[in-house]
Coordinates of C-alpha atoms in Angstrom, one line a residue:
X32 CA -67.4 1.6 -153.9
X33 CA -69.7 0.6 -151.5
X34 CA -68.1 -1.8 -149.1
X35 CA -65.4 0.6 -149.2
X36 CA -67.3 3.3 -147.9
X37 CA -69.0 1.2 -145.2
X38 CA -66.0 -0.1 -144.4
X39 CA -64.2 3.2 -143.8
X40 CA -67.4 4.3 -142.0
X41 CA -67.0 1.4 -139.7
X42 CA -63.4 2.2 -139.2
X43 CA -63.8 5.6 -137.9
X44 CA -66.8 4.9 -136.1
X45 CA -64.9 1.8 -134.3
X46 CA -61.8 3.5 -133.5
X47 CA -63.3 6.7 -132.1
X48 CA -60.1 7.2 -129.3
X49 CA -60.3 8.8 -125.9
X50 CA -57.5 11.1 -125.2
X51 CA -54.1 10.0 -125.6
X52 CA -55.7 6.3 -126.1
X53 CA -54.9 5.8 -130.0
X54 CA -56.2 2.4 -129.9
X55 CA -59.7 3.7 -129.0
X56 CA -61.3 2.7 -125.7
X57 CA -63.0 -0.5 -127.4
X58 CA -59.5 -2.7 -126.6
X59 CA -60.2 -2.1 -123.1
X60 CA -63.2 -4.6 -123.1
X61 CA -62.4 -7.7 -121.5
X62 CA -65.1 -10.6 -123.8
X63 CA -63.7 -13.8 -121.1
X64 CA -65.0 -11.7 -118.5
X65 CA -68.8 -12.2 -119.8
X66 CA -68.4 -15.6 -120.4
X67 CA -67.6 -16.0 -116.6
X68 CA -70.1 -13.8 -115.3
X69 CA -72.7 -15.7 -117.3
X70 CA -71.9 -18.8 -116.1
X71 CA -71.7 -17.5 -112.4
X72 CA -75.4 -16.5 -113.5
X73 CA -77.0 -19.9 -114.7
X74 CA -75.4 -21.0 -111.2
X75 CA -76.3 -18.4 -108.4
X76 CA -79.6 -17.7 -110.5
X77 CA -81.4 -21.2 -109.2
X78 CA -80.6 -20.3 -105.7
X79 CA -83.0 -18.2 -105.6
X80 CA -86.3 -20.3 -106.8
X81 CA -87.2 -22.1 -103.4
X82 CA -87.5 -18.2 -101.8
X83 CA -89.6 -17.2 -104.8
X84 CA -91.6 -20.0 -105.2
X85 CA -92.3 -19.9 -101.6
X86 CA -94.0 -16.5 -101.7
X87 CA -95.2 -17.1 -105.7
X88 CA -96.4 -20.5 -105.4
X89 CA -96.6 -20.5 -109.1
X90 CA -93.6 -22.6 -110.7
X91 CA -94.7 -21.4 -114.5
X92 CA -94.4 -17.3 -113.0
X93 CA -91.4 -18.2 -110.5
X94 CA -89.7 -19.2 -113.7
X95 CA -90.5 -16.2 -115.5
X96 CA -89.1 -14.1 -112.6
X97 CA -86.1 -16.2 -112.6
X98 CA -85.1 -15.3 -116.0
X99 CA -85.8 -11.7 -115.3
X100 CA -83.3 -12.0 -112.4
X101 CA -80.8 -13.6 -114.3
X102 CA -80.3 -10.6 -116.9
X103 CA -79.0 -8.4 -113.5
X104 CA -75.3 -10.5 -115.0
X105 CA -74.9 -9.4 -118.1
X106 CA -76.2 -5.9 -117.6
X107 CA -73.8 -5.6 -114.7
X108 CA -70.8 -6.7 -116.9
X109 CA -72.1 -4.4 -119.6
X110 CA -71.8 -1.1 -116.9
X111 CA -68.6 -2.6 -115.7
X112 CA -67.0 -2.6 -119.4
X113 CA -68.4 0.7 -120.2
X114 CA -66.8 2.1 -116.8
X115 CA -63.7 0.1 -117.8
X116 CA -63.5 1.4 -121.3
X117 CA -64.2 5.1 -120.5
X118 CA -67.1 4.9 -123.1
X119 CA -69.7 7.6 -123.5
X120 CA -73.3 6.7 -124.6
X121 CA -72.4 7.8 -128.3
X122 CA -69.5 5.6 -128.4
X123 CA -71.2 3.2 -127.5
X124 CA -75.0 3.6 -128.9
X125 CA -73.5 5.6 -132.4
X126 CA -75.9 8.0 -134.0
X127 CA -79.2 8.5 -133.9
X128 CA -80.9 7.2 -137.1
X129 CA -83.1 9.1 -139.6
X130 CA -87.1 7.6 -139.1
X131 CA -86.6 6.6 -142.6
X132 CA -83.5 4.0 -142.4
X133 CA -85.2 3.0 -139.4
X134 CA -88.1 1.7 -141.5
X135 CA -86.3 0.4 -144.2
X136 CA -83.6 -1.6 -141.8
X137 CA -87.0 -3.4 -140.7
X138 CA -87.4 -4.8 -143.5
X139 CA -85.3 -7.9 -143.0
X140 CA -87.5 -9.2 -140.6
X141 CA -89.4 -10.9 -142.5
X142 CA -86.9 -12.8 -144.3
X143 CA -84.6 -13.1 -141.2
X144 CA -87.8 -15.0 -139.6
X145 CA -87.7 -17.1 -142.7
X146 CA -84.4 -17.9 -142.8
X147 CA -84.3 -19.0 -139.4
X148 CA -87.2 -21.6 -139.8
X149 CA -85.7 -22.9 -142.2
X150 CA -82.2 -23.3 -140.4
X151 CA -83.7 -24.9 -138.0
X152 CA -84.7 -27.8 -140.2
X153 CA -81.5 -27.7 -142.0
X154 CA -79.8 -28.3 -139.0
X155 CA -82.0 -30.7 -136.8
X156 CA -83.3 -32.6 -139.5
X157 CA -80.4 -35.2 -140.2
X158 CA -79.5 -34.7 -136.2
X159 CA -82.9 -36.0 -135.4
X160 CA -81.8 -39.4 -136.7
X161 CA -78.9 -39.4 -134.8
X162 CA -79.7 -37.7 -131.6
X163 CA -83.9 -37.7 -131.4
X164 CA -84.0 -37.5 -127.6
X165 CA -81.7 -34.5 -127.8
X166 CA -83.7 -32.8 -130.8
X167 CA -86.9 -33.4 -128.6
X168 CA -85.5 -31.9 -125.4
X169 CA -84.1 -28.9 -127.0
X170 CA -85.9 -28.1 -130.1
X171 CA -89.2 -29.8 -129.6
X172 CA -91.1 -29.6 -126.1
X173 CA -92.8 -26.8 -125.7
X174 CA -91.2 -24.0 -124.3
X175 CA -94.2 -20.5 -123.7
X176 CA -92.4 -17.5 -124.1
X177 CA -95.9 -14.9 -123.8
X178 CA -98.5 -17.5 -123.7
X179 CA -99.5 -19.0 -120.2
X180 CA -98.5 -22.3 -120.1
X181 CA -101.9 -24.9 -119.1
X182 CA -102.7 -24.6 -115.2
X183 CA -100.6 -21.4 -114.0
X184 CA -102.3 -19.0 -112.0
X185 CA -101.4 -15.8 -113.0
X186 CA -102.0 -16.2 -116.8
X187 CA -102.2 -12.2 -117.4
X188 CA -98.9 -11.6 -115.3
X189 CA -97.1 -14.3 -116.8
X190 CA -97.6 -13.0 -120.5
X191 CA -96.6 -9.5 -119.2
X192 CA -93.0 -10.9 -117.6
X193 CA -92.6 -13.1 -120.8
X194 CA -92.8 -10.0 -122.8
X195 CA -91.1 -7.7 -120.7
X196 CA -88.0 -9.9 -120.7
X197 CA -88.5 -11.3 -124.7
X198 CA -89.2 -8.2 -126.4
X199 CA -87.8 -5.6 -124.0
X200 CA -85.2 -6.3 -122.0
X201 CA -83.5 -9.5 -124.1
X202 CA -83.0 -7.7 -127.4
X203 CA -81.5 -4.4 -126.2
X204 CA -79.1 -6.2 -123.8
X205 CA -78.5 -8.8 -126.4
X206 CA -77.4 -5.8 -128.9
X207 CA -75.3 -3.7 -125.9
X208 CA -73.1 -7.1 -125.4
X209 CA -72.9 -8.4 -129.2
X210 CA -73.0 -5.3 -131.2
X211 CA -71.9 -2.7 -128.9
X212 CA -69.0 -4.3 -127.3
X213 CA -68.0 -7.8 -128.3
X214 CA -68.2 -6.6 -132.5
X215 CA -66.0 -3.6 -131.8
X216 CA -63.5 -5.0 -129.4
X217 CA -63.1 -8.2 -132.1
X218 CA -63.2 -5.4 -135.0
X219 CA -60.1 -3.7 -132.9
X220 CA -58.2 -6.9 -132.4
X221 CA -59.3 -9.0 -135.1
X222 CA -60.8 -6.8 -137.6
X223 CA -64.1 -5.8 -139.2
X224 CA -65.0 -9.2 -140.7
X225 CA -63.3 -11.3 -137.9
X226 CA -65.5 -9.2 -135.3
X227 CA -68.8 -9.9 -137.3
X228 CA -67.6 -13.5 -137.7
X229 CA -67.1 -13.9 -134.1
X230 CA -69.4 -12.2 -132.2
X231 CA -72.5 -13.9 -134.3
X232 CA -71.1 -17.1 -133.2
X233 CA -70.9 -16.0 -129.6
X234 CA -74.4 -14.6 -130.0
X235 CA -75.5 -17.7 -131.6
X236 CA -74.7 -20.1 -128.6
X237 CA -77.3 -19.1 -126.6
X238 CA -79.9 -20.1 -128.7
X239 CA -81.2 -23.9 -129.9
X240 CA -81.2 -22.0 -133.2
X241 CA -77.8 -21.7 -133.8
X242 CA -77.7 -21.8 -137.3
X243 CA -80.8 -19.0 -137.1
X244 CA -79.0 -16.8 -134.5
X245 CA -75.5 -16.9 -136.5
X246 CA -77.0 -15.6 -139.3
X247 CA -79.2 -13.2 -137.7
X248 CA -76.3 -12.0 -135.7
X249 CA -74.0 -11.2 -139.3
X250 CA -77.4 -8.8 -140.4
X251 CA -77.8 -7.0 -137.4
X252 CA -74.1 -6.6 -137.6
X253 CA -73.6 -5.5 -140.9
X254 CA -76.8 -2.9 -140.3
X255 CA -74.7 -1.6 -137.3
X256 CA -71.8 -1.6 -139.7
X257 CA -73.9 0.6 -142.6
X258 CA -76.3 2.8 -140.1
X259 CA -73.1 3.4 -137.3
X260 CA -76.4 3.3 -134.9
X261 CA -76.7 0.2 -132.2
X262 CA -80.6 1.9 -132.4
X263 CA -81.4 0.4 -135.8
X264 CA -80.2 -3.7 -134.8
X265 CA -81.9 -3.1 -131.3
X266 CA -85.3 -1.6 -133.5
X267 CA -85.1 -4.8 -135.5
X268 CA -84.2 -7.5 -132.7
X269 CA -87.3 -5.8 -130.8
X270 CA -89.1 -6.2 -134.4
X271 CA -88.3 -10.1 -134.5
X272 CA -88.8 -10.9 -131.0
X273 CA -92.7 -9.3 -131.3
X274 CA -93.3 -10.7 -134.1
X275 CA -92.7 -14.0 -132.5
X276 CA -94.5 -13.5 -129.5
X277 CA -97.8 -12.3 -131.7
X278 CA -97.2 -15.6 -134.3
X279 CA -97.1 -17.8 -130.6
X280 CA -100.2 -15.6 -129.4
X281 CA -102.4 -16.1 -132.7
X282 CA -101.5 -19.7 -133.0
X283 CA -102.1 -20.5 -129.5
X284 CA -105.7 -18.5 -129.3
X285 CA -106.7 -20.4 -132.8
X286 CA -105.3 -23.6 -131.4
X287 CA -103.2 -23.8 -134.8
X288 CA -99.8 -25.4 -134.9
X289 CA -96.6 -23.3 -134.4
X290 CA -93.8 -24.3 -136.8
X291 CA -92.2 -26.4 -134.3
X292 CA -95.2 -27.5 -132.5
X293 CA -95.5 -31.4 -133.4
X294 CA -95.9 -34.3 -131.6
X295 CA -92.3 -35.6 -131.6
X296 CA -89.6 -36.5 -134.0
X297 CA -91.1 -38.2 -136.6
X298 CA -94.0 -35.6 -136.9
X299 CA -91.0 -33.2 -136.8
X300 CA -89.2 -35.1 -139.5
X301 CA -92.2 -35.4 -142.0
X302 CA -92.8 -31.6 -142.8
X303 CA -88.8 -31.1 -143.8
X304 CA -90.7 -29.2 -146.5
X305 CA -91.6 -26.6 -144.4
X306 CA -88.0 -25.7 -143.9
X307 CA -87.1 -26.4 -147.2
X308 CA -89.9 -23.8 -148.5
X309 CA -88.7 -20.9 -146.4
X310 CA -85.1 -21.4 -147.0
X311 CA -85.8 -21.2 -151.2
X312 CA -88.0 -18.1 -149.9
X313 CA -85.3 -16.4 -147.5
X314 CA -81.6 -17.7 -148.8
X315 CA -81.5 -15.6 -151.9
X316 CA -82.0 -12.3 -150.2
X317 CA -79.6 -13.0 -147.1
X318 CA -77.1 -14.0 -149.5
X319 CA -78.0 -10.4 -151.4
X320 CA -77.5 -8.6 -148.2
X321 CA -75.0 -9.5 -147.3
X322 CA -73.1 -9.5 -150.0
X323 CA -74.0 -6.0 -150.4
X324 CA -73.1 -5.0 -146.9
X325 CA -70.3 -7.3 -146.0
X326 CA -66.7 -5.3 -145.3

């Protein structure tokens, strides 16, 4: 009874039509079109570093800026398709959540944080022995998201453009694209499950989690799918990406070591049972979820 009635919720809330457009505006979203543009990004976007860095001269904050710049692509297809589809802001953003399901969506966090540590682990663990210069490059070297890297010069402004773009600006872009538009226009073509199926995966190849992302992508979908709000996955995304940013924060300002923060492979490869731990934590309750929530 259930699914049923989350499904049917979905439905209507999915094929909301403009006049005379039976099909609802959503199959008016051209998906190929992102992919090009955000290729076009990771190409024109380096132009711009030797003007930047000129007047910067800081490569750590001229790289931070960068990344800011480069989210101009996908906000510009996002107003394009929303212009395209005829969408209004409801059709689009849904309904505005009770406080209370607000709270209680949060609640998968915490396990979703989990579940992704230990995907990592289950997925780069057997590649390191095949591919340990690619799991180092990727997974491995450091990467500072809020924390100012050793050396750079504006320390204070860096960690204020990490989290602007991190915990801001990435997750309720990330949501308008995957959620908003590329789940319902999928969910139109392909269908409810298809969609969720499909935009995840999309979702999920931007990240060196992939694994991680997928599955955080089919959550955040099916609370879309239950709350008919784009507020409640963007209040949770915002909720992840913080509470990564204070985990990198407190484990840089203790000088402890981050989940991922070893020397190199073989370090990497000796605490498997990290990930193995947090997936026997966080696997039962995303296979609850969803299970509960799935169309």
């Amino acid at each position: 009874m259930i699914n049923r009635l989350v499904y049917s919720k979905f439905m209507a809330f999915a094929s909301r039509s403009s006049a005379g457009n039976h099909e609802g505006p959503f199959r008016r979203v051209r998906v190929r079109s992102l992919l090009v543009l955000v290729g076009l990004g990771l190409i024109i976007t380096p132009v711009f570093w030797l003007p930047i860095a000129a007047v910067v001269e800081d490569e750590d904050l001229t790289r931070q800026l960068l990344g800011i710049a480069f989210f101009t692509f996908p906000l510009w297809w996002i107003l394009r398709q929303r212009k395209r589809a005829n969408l209004s802001l409801m059709s689009l953003v849904g309904e505005s959540p009770a406080p209370g399901t607000v709270v209680r969506s949060l609640t998968v966090v915490l396990p979703l944080g989990l579940a992704s540590i230990g995907s990592v682990y289950l997925v780069y663990y057997p590649l390191s022995f095949l591919a340990p210069g690619f799991v180092q490059i990727w997974l491995l070297d450091p990467i500072y998201f809020v924390t100012p890297p050793p050396g750079t010069d504006y320390p204070v402004l860096y960690a204020a453009l990490g989290g602007l773009a991190g915990i801001v600006i990435a997750p309720i872009l990330e949501e308008l694209i995957f959620r908003g538009l590329v789940l319902q226009r999928w969910a139109h073509k392909w269908g409810p499950r298809a969609g969720i199926l499909g935009s995840s995966a999309l979702f999920a190849v931007g990240h060196p989690d992939v694994l991680g992302a997928f599955l955080v992508g089919c959550v955040l979908s099916a609370l879309y799918l239950r709350t008919r709000s784009l507020l409640v996955p963007i209040a949770c995304h915002v909720a992840n990406n913080c509470l990564s940013a204070l985990a990198e924060l407190v484990f840089s300002k203790y000088d402890m070591p981050g989940p991922f923060d070893v020397a190199g492979v073989a370090e990497f490869q000796s605490e498997w049972w990290q990930g193995f731990t947090c997936l026997i934590v966080a696997a039962p309750w995303v296979v609850y979820f969803l299970r509960r929530n799935w169309p």
